[in-house]
Amino acid sequence: MTTIRKYDIIVIGGGHAGCEAAAASAKMGLHTLLITSDMSRIAALSCNPAMGGIAKGQIVREIDALGGMTGILSDKATLQFRMLNRSKGPAMWSPRAQLDKDYFSILWRNELTHTDSLEIIQDTVRNLIIQNKRVKGVVTDLWGEIQASRIILSAGTFLRGIMHFGAEQFPGGRIGEPPVNALTEQLSDCGIATDRMKTGTPPRINIRTVDLSLAEIQHGDSEARGFSFMHTASVFPQQPCYVLHTNAACHAILQQAIDEGLSPLYNGQIHSIGPRYCPSIETKIVTFAGRDHHQLFLEPEGHESNEYYLNGFSSSLPPEVQLAALRTIPAFQNVRFFKPGYAIEYDFFDPTQLKPTMESLLIDGLYMAGQVNGTTGYEEAACQGLMAGINAALSLLYTDKELILKRNEAYIGVLIDDLVTKGVDEPYRMFTSRAEFRILLRQDNADSRLTPTGHSVGLVNSARYEAFCRKEEQIKSLIQYITSLSVTPEEMNHLLRTVEDSELRQGVKLRELLLRPKLSLENLSSALPSLREKMEEANSVAPEVSESAEIAIKYQGYIEREQMEAERLLRMENLRLGDRLDYASIESLSTEARQKLQRIKPLSLAQAARIPGVSPHDISVLLVLLKQ
């Protein structure tokens, strides 16, 4: 007799979304099951062997601040770390790291297999068990029926996935891994809107066949800060990347292949929409026809591996065309592939049919996270998984508690609000430009914004929270010291002459000097031993204390201005809508507004105002109705 297995939460898919979801719900005390088709590919870096980047690095730091694991495990597996956009203001600084992809996956597997309340099985979900528009469990190929009252679907690119290698097509979510075909049809039958998207990946290069003397070397930062506020060190030494460029001969071969109908992107073989901000090499050739070169990056996939990722050369052209085009580049004259580039098409679901908690509006207890929601990128997937795991757990632990981050609280809040409010018409990728409050959402202050929240839901333990509180006290103490310390012309004028800044005629507070563009705490401390001593004391608690204090002082005016604007937005967020209005019956609303409001069911007036097609007049109508 078969005993039916029962859990609180089932997570489908062992990618970045699934890993964060499963870890979060289990650590919050819920009996969780993670189902993955291949335990050796848990948290696989399927495309780029890197984490972070513009805005994405901020997301990783936010995941870490909330108590997620992506940042800590990335730091342990780092091969090269860089803080991008250092030449710009701190709102634009973004951490990025090259990772050892195999070791990163091993770290995630070890983390999950040692997490209490979490089980993992290698199996494939055949369909969901849905009764009266509520999930009851899943049916798998090997174990049959498994019951749970909450399910988190994070199947990545596996939903009816098809890979394209020129004219050759193979079913699969990744090379060597079969697709999941039945779930899309089942959920579509339940009323969930679905569509197709496309993504791609470049060739993996055998670095032994590359003449690196003809490539530009690119080193990481000399001081590798990392993602996690726990300051976990990598087990590997830093490794360089390499920069190369395509050329006219390379472009000619690619263009000829496109003209001959060999590109699935342009011959009608692929119909779905790909990522605009990470285009294939074919798209670059067509879109930027006047360009005679494009930048390429060779990035290591492991600390002892000869396999390198060719960033910038994503392609679905036949492998022989890819190889011929690359061999026109001097450094690649004898290049060989481990794997050619390819494109993949897969199903996704309309994210406007989700609540901001990541739960479906149509099926109770079903949460969705990652590329199934139309996003692209490990970081975007991981943060959705974390939020889905937290909210699924909260829904079982409490009757009225949920975690919805606001747009002024986190890039995660921006991402989820964009998805559920605006939807997607191409793979969604996070950029700093998507956030209205970039100076508030800096990478350096993610813990200040989110660690108290992580502690309140049970993901940040007491020891970590106490360390966070000590850091916050040190930042305040250093700011107070800088604000109150008076300095004299005799102490400072030599430094001011050195940096070609105007000299002092009388004593001033140190804070006034720090506001000058040419001055920083680093060069000021060279003239003030007492300041150097105070900074060393503060930084012994956490290495970024001085940086955080300096940013808080230098950008105080901008920060206060954004906080005022965020408070104005918050007043609109507090005007709750929910199910209070029957939008279809409000004739004073435009037809488009009635349709979209009825479908999305915004939680607040502020969210309603962000829905494309809802005009200021429509918002005025809703405001009047709310007052009534």
XYZ file of C-alpha atoms in Angstrom:
628
model
C 0.000 0.000 0.000
C 1.401 3.391 -1.058
C 1.492 6.085 1.617
C 0.758 9.546 0.255
C 3.521 11.976 1.170
C 2.474 15.301 2.712
C 4.328 18.600 3.053
C 3.505 22.195 3.871
C 5.189 23.603 0.761
C 6.399 22.019 -2.482
C 8.922 23.883 -4.645
C 9.102 22.778 -8.291
C 12.487 23.430 -9.901
C 16.010 23.601 -8.470
C 17.203 26.768 -10.182
C 18.020 30.020 -8.434
C 14.374 30.856 -7.696
C 13.629 27.359 -6.410
C 16.727 27.220 -4.206
C 15.980 30.528 -2.479
C 12.285 29.630 -2.113
C 12.982 26.222 -0.587
C 15.691 27.505 1.758
C 13.515 30.389 2.982
C 10.361 28.377 3.681
C 12.302 25.591 5.427
C 14.290 28.010 7.601
C 10.997 29.608 8.614
C 9.978 26.194 9.978
C 7.720 24.858 7.202
C 8.080 21.237 6.071
C 9.300 21.820 2.521
C 9.947 19.560 -0.455
C 12.140 20.639 -3.388
C 11.564 18.639 -6.582
C 14.266 18.883 -9.249
C 14.930 16.789 -12.344
C 18.704 16.677 -11.724
C 20.280 17.166 -8.300
C 23.705 17.643 -9.886
C 22.455 20.817 -11.613
C 21.017 22.607 -8.576
C 21.437 26.384 -8.936
C 23.214 25.850 -12.257
C 24.763 28.924 -13.836
C 23.252 27.872 -17.137
C 24.402 30.897 -19.086
C 26.907 33.455 -17.825
C 29.155 32.140 -15.000
C 28.698 35.384 -13.092
C 26.468 37.014 -10.508
C 25.495 40.665 -10.162
C 26.052 43.593 -12.483
C 24.186 46.853 -13.069
C 21.191 46.827 -10.662
C 21.490 43.031 -10.442
C 24.283 43.414 -7.881
C 21.989 45.539 -5.743
C 19.414 42.739 -5.875
C 21.970 40.168 -4.673
C 22.880 42.413 -1.741
C 19.176 42.809 -0.940
C 18.706 39.032 -1.011
C 21.601 38.753 1.404
C 20.229 41.481 3.679
C 16.899 39.627 3.930
C 18.656 36.401 4.910
C 18.864 34.695 1.503
C 21.884 32.655 0.486
C 22.851 33.766 -3.046
C 25.273 36.455 -1.865
C 27.093 34.331 0.702
C 27.529 31.386 -1.659
C 28.578 33.650 -4.549
C 31.321 35.153 -2.393
C 32.702 31.712 -1.551
C 32.806 30.759 -5.243
C 34.145 34.083 -6.603
C 36.916 34.028 -9.220
C 36.909 37.771 -9.854
C 35.086 40.678 -8.192
C 34.481 44.148 -9.586
C 32.464 47.118 -8.388
C 31.005 48.562 -11.581
C 30.307 52.253 -12.219
C 32.760 53.554 -9.614
C 33.258 56.633 -11.806
C 29.587 57.546 -11.253
C 27.652 58.395 -8.113
C 27.062 55.762 -5.393
C 23.481 55.157 -6.546
C 24.987 53.544 -9.657
C 27.675 51.399 -7.994
C 26.936 47.747 -8.708
C 28.890 44.678 -7.512
C 29.590 41.865 -9.984
C 31.546 38.624 -9.632
C 32.750 35.822 -11.890
C 32.026 32.496 -10.202
C 33.277 28.945 -10.333
C 29.999 27.554 -11.636
C 30.520 23.957 -10.502
C 31.568 24.975 -6.994
C 28.639 27.394 -6.698
C 26.231 24.569 -7.524
C 27.958 22.275 -4.999
C 27.684 24.966 -2.314
C 23.946 25.368 -2.951
C 23.392 21.613 -2.879
C 25.272 21.331 0.433
C 23.322 24.246 1.869
C 19.969 22.715 0.958
C 20.794 19.149 1.999
C 21.860 20.435 5.444
C 18.785 22.631 5.966
C 16.356 21.373 8.595
C 12.729 20.841 7.490
C 13.815 20.565 3.835
C 13.787 17.425 1.687
C 14.948 17.097 -1.927
C 13.906 14.482 -4.454
C 15.043 13.977 -8.041
C 11.822 13.627 -9.995
C 9.638 15.342 -12.598
C 6.254 16.902 -11.859
C 3.623 15.581 -14.262
C 0.805 17.903 -13.160
C -0.581 19.859 -10.225
C -3.487 18.711 -8.088
C -6.038 21.550 -8.194
C -9.464 21.377 -6.566
C -11.953 24.250 -6.482
C -9.270 26.664 -7.723
C -6.899 25.714 -4.879
C -3.710 23.637 -5.051
C -3.644 20.394 -3.109
C -0.370 18.910 -4.287
C 1.429 17.470 -7.312
C 1.719 14.223 -9.241
C 5.268 13.141 -10.169
C 6.620 10.458 -12.469
C 8.262 8.404 -9.703
C 6.432 9.144 -6.461
C 2.932 9.773 -7.774
C 0.710 11.977 -5.609
C 2.406 14.290 -3.110
C 0.199 16.610 -1.075
C 0.864 20.215 -0.038
C -1.292 23.302 0.512
C 1.277 25.656 -1.041
C 3.186 25.118 -4.281
C 5.932 27.350 -5.699
C 6.447 26.875 -9.440
C 9.949 27.880 -10.551
C 10.542 25.767 -13.638
C 12.846 28.227 -15.435
C 13.157 27.635 -19.184
C 11.910 24.046 -18.992
C 8.213 24.623 -19.793
C 7.940 23.197 -23.323
C 11.545 24.241 -23.898
C 12.982 23.914 -27.414
C 16.671 24.488 -28.188
C 17.801 25.822 -31.586
C 21.194 25.051 -33.141
C 20.719 26.517 -36.607
C 18.110 24.381 -38.370
C 18.453 21.652 -35.744
C 15.858 21.712 -32.956
C 15.842 19.624 -29.796
C 13.378 19.595 -26.901
C 14.932 20.565 -23.572
C 15.393 23.205 -20.916
C 19.193 22.979 -21.123
C 21.592 20.765 -23.095
C 21.022 17.200 -21.952
C 17.928 17.965 -19.834
C 14.365 17.225 -20.984
C 11.556 19.804 -20.984
C 8.375 19.852 -18.881
C 5.446 19.764 -21.284
C 2.145 19.219 -19.449
C 2.069 22.016 -16.867
C 1.531 24.851 -19.341
C -1.577 23.241 -20.811
C -3.006 22.478 -17.364
C -2.546 26.026 -16.069
C -3.795 27.510 -19.328
C -6.971 25.470 -18.900
C -7.330 27.119 -15.477
C -7.387 30.557 -17.126
C -3.742 31.544 -16.652
C -2.485 33.401 -19.734
C 0.678 32.003 -21.293
C 3.066 33.019 -24.058
C 6.544 32.188 -25.370
C 9.906 33.822 -24.848
C 13.372 33.232 -26.204
C 16.808 33.495 -24.690
C 20.232 32.453 -25.901
C 23.731 31.558 -24.832
C 27.156 31.864 -26.526
C 29.774 29.204 -27.251
C 31.965 27.794 -24.497
C 35.587 28.201 -25.604
C 38.576 25.936 -24.989
C 40.967 28.559 -23.634
C 43.976 26.418 -24.641
C 43.092 27.155 -28.283
C 43.122 30.950 -27.806
C 46.168 33.202 -28.270
C 45.728 35.317 -25.138
C 48.697 37.512 -26.076
C 46.362 39.084 -28.669
C 43.629 39.824 -26.095
C 43.351 42.654 -23.593
C 43.562 41.431 -20.011
C 40.936 42.614 -17.520
C 41.687 42.240 -13.800
C 39.240 42.465 -10.937
C 39.334 44.928 -8.035
C 42.408 44.723 -5.845
C 40.081 44.793 -2.835
C 37.311 42.257 -3.429
C 34.435 43.443 -1.194
C 31.916 40.781 -2.184
C 28.121 40.655 -1.993
C 27.356 39.444 1.496
C 27.293 41.690 4.536
C 28.715 38.651 6.356
C 31.988 39.279 4.453
C 32.568 35.691 3.381
C 35.905 35.223 1.610
C 36.378 33.276 -1.623
C 38.314 30.042 -1.506
C 39.900 30.879 -4.883
C 42.527 33.429 -5.991
C 41.345 36.185 -8.341
C 41.481 35.335 -12.058
C 41.495 37.716 -15.029
C 39.008 38.022 -17.862
C 39.956 38.987 -21.421
C 38.547 41.544 -23.842
C 38.439 41.041 -27.627
C 36.507 42.498 -30.573
C 34.750 41.189 -33.640
C 35.838 42.591 -37.012
C 34.524 43.229 -40.523
C 35.426 39.734 -41.733
C 33.580 38.189 -38.812
C 30.527 40.343 -39.561
C 30.598 39.373 -43.231
C 30.361 35.663 -42.421
C 27.526 36.265 -39.962
C 25.639 38.507 -42.400
C 26.003 35.959 -45.208
C 24.549 33.251 -42.954
C 21.603 35.500 -42.099
C 21.052 36.299 -45.813
C 21.083 32.584 -46.617
C 18.336 31.935 -44.098
C 20.524 30.043 -41.617
C 19.540 32.139 -38.582
C 16.479 30.820 -36.686
C 15.907 34.384 -35.496
C 15.380 35.720 -39.021
C 14.107 32.776 -41.064
C 10.834 32.344 -39.168
C 11.954 29.363 -37.119
C 11.824 31.369 -33.852
C 8.721 33.497 -33.314
C 9.044 34.467 -29.633
C 10.606 37.637 -28.232
C 14.176 37.692 -26.964
C 15.895 39.999 -24.466
C 16.413 43.461 -25.972
C 19.281 44.298 -23.607
C 21.246 41.099 -24.147
C 20.952 40.636 -27.926
C 22.400 37.805 -29.960
C 25.334 38.490 -32.258
C 22.930 38.130 -35.217
C 20.708 40.876 -33.772
C 23.727 43.130 -33.288
C 24.768 42.616 -36.922
C 21.288 43.499 -38.196
C 20.472 46.312 -35.754
C 23.870 48.005 -35.850
C 24.729 47.416 -39.500
C 27.166 50.341 -39.556
C 29.322 49.033 -36.712
C 32.584 47.406 -37.757
C 33.224 45.705 -34.397
C 31.536 44.569 -31.187
C 33.134 43.906 -27.815
C 33.536 40.342 -26.539
C 34.615 39.068 -23.111
C 36.265 35.763 -22.282
C 35.195 34.793 -18.758
C 36.405 31.762 -16.748
C 33.844 29.111 -15.789
C 36.005 27.476 -13.111
C 39.235 27.975 -11.185
C 40.950 25.009 -12.876
C 38.784 24.761 -15.980
C 39.823 25.419 -19.570
C 36.189 26.231 -20.386
C 35.539 29.943 -20.941
C 32.303 31.783 -21.616
C 32.315 34.132 -24.646
C 30.179 37.002 -23.374
C 28.715 39.084 -26.214
C 28.457 36.295 -28.798
C 25.113 34.674 -28.004
C 24.001 32.871 -31.168
C 21.571 30.359 -32.630
C 23.419 30.063 -35.939
C 24.751 26.643 -37.008
C 27.851 25.709 -34.980
C 30.094 25.690 -38.076
C 29.082 29.302 -38.872
C 29.838 30.413 -35.316
C 33.258 28.774 -35.490
C 34.129 30.213 -38.917
C 33.136 33.735 -37.869
C 35.179 33.618 -34.665
C 38.277 32.304 -36.427
C 38.546 35.599 -38.321
C 39.519 37.221 -34.998
C 43.324 36.988 -34.578
C 43.229 35.582 -31.040
C 40.706 32.945 -32.188
C 42.472 31.705 -35.331
C 42.675 28.168 -33.932
C 39.753 28.333 -31.516
C 37.747 25.237 -30.631
C 34.433 24.903 -28.808
C 33.398 22.784 -25.877
C 29.795 23.732 -26.699
C 28.370 25.982 -29.435
C 25.938 28.762 -28.711
C 22.217 28.097 -29.036
C 18.817 29.693 -28.506
C 15.991 28.319 -26.399
C 12.262 29.026 -26.519
C 10.068 28.380 -23.497
C 6.676 29.179 -21.975
C 5.992 31.861 -19.391
C 2.856 33.052 -17.595
C 1.385 36.549 -17.488
C 2.726 38.021 -14.218
C -0.162 40.519 -13.967
C -2.194 37.497 -12.849
C -0.113 37.379 -9.675
C -0.536 39.141 -6.356
C 2.491 41.140 -5.119
C 3.120 38.195 -2.779
C 3.838 36.082 -5.911
C 0.627 34.063 -5.365
C -1.686 33.455 -8.312
C -4.865 35.519 -8.499
C -6.637 32.543 -10.099
C -5.397 29.537 -8.113
C -5.099 29.819 -4.331
C -1.871 28.529 -2.863
C 0.038 28.565 -6.168
C 3.083 30.836 -6.198
C 5.278 31.503 -9.232
C 8.864 32.698 -9.335
C 11.634 33.252 -11.886
C 11.594 32.912 -15.637
C 8.079 31.441 -15.569
C 7.052 35.062 -14.831
C 8.821 36.445 -17.906
C 12.049 37.616 -16.277
C 15.632 36.927 -17.276
C 18.688 36.540 -15.070
C 19.732 34.569 -12.002
C 19.373 37.573 -9.710
C 15.829 38.443 -10.775
C 14.857 34.778 -10.361
C 16.504 34.376 -6.962
C 14.776 37.378 -5.418
C 11.376 36.244 -6.692
C 11.996 32.802 -5.219
C 12.975 34.319 -1.887
C 9.831 36.444 -1.757
C 7.609 33.534 -2.851
C 9.151 31.293 -0.191
C 8.714 33.913 2.523
C 5.107 34.675 1.600
C 4.100 31.038 1.175
C 5.483 30.370 4.650
C 3.847 33.464 6.174
C 0.479 32.457 4.716
C 0.670 29.193 6.676
C 2.130 30.642 9.865
C -0.219 33.647 10.158
C -3.686 34.530 8.918
C -2.977 38.146 8.004
C 0.781 38.554 7.492
C 2.575 39.026 4.160
C 5.768 40.661 2.939
C 5.435 43.160 0.088
C 8.463 45.402 -0.407
C 7.698 48.912 -1.656
C 9.409 50.624 -4.575
C 11.280 52.925 -2.202
C 12.445 49.980 -0.052
C 14.196 47.694 -2.534
C 14.955 46.918 -6.155
C 13.124 43.676 -5.352
C 10.040 45.785 -4.678
C 10.476 47.603 -7.991
C 10.856 44.322 -9.887
C 7.799 42.632 -8.412
C 5.638 45.746 -8.729
C 6.680 46.106 -12.383
C 5.772 42.476 -13.064
C 2.372 42.379 -11.392
C 1.348 45.903 -12.441
C 2.767 46.371 -15.936
C 3.407 42.834 -17.134
C 6.097 41.989 -19.691
C 6.364 42.039 -23.469
C 10.009 40.910 -23.482
C 12.239 39.122 -20.959
C 12.350 41.498 -17.972
C 15.774 42.629 -16.840
C 16.431 44.958 -13.923
C 18.196 48.293 -14.518
C 18.896 51.156 -12.143
C 16.765 53.335 -14.450
C 13.649 51.334 -13.490
C 13.839 52.638 -9.902
C 12.508 56.097 -9.002
C 14.519 56.195 -5.746
C 17.992 55.079 -6.778
C 19.831 57.128 -4.150
C 17.769 55.373 -1.454
C 18.303 51.915 -2.980
C 22.093 51.836 -2.963
C 24.075 48.621 -2.749
C 25.912 49.825 0.379
C 22.772 50.311 2.490
C 20.796 47.182 1.562
C 21.233 45.823 5.083
C 20.017 49.076 6.649
C 16.889 48.844 4.508
C 16.116 45.140 4.781
C 17.923 43.268 7.551
C 15.341 44.267 10.227
C 12.688 42.824 7.888
C 14.680 39.619 7.408
C 15.002 39.337 11.184
C 11.270 39.881 11.706
C 10.319 36.984 9.388
C 12.893 34.639 10.900
C 15.570 34.450 8.195
C 18.186 36.635 9.910
C 19.336 35.002 13.143
C 20.060 36.878 16.380
C 23.848 36.800 16.011
C 23.703 38.330 12.543
C 21.135 40.901 13.634
C 23.295 41.957 16.587
C 26.281 42.374 14.242
C 24.097 44.523 11.982
C 23.053 46.708 14.938
C 26.698 47.204 15.940
C 27.507 48.318 12.404
C 24.613 50.807 12.376
C 25.842 52.249 15.675
C 29.343 52.674 14.239
C 28.002 54.512 11.175
C 26.033 56.913 13.374
C 29.014 57.396 15.673
C 31.355 58.197 12.768
C 28.850 60.643 11.233
C 28.509 62.380 14.611
C 32.299 62.565 14.950
C 32.716 64.113 11.484
C 29.868 66.550 12.117
C 31.230 67.794 15.443
C 35.015 67.828 14.796
C 36.531 71.257 14.107
C 39.655 71.539 11.943
C 42.067 74.451 11.463
C 43.804 75.967 8.407
C 47.138 74.744 9.802
C 45.865 71.152 9.784
C 44.211 71.181 6.388
C 45.769 73.692 3.982
C 48.653 71.480 2.913
C 46.179 68.809 1.796
C 43.979 71.414 0.119
C 46.937 72.732 -1.873
C 47.822 69.163 -2.881
C 44.352 68.490 -4.331
C 44.202 72.042 -5.804
C 41.255 73.120 -3.667
C 40.690 76.487 -2.014
C 42.474 76.902 1.308
C 40.866 77.674 4.659
C 41.111 81.099 6.284
C 39.520 80.002 9.532
C 38.487 76.852 11.322
C 35.490 74.839 10.032
C 33.715 71.627 10.870
C 35.162 68.570 9.157
C 31.742 67.887 7.644
C 31.990 71.100 5.557
C 35.259 69.935 4.025
C 33.912 66.467 3.285
C 31.158 68.059 1.184
C 33.765 69.337 -1.260
C 33.967 67.169 -4.436
C 37.760 66.793 -4.317
C 37.842 65.602 -0.721
C 37.044 62.225 0.770
C 37.437 60.583 4.144
C 40.469 58.761 2.757
C 42.472 61.870 1.858
C 41.168 63.847 4.847
C 42.361 61.094 7.181
C 45.873 61.435 5.755
C 45.990 64.902 7.303
C 44.134 63.989 10.504
C 45.573 61.069 12.503
C 42.612 61.211 14.889
C 40.196 60.694 11.972
C 42.292 57.793 10.677
C 42.137 56.168 14.099
C 38.365 56.682 14.329
C 37.838 55.176 10.842
C 39.984 52.136 11.638
C 37.986 51.567 14.797
C 34.688 51.834 12.905
C 35.809 49.674 9.984
C 36.940 46.911 12.349
C 33.235 46.297 12.998
C 32.391 46.194 9.255
C 34.709 47.201 6.389
C 32.118 49.442 4.673
C 31.290 51.665 7.688
C 33.414 54.612 6.530
C 32.027 54.388 2.996
C 28.443 54.351 4.248
C 29.055 57.318 6.558
C 30.702 59.321 3.761
C 27.831 58.652 1.338
C 25.257 59.616 3.991
C 26.987 62.971 4.511
C 27.886 63.838 0.911
C 24.466 62.966 -0.492
C 22.284 64.047 2.423
C 20.351 66.605 0.355
C 19.548 64.113 -2.409
C 18.626 61.444 0.134
C 16.238 63.736 2.011
C 14.620 64.875 -1.241
C 13.964 61.291 -2.330
C 12.660 60.395 1.112
C 10.121 63.213 0.885
C 8.994 61.980 -2.527
C 8.812 58.413 -1.202
C 6.622 59.578 1.676
C 4.270 61.252 -0.803
C 4.046 57.989 -2.721
C 3.457 56.105 0.523
C 0.339 58.170 1.191
C -1.085 56.874 -2.098
C 0.034 53.354 -1.226
C -1.973 53.632 1.987
C -5.158 54.298 0.006
C -6.093 50.643 -0.242
C -8.265 49.278 -3.028
C -8.164 45.486 -2.909
C -11.649 44.109 -3.640
C -13.525 47.214 -2.543
C -14.544 48.295 -6.059
C -16.233 46.561 -8.990
C -14.286 48.291 -11.752
C -16.366 46.798 -14.573
C -19.431 48.702 -13.326
C -17.737 52.127 -12.999
C -18.822 53.832 -16.233
C -16.829 57.010 -15.529
C -13.619 55.015 -16.004
C -12.234 54.532 -19.508
C -12.889 51.140 -21.095
C -9.181 50.266 -21.006
C -8.930 51.260 -17.332
C -11.976 49.148 -16.399
C -10.542 46.104 -18.150
C -7.042 46.414 -16.696
C -8.145 47.304 -13.173
C -10.590 44.393 -13.132
C -7.856 41.996 -14.304
C -4.931 43.215 -12.167
C -6.936 44.193 -9.040
C -4.356 46.667 -7.661
C -3.880 46.721 -3.911
C -3.576 50.498 -3.687
C -4.271 53.722 -5.543
C -0.534 54.086 -6.154
C -0.338 50.692 -7.844
C -3.402 51.553 -9.941
C -1.659 54.729 -11.132
C 1.293 52.653 -12.398
C -0.842 50.426 -14.623
C -0.294 51.302 -18.318
C -3.546 52.632 -19.759
C -4.917 53.977 -16.447
C -4.979 57.770 -16.882
C -4.781 60.560 -14.263
C -8.515 61.097 -14.855
C -9.171 57.448 -13.969
C -7.175 57.871 -10.762
C -9.224 60.964 -9.893
C -12.415 58.934 -10.334
C -11.090 56.222 -8.019
C -10.029 58.809 -5.449
C -13.537 60.278 -5.363
C -15.053 56.827 -4.948
C -12.664 55.997 -2.135
C -13.623 59.200 -0.300
C -17.295 58.253 -0.653
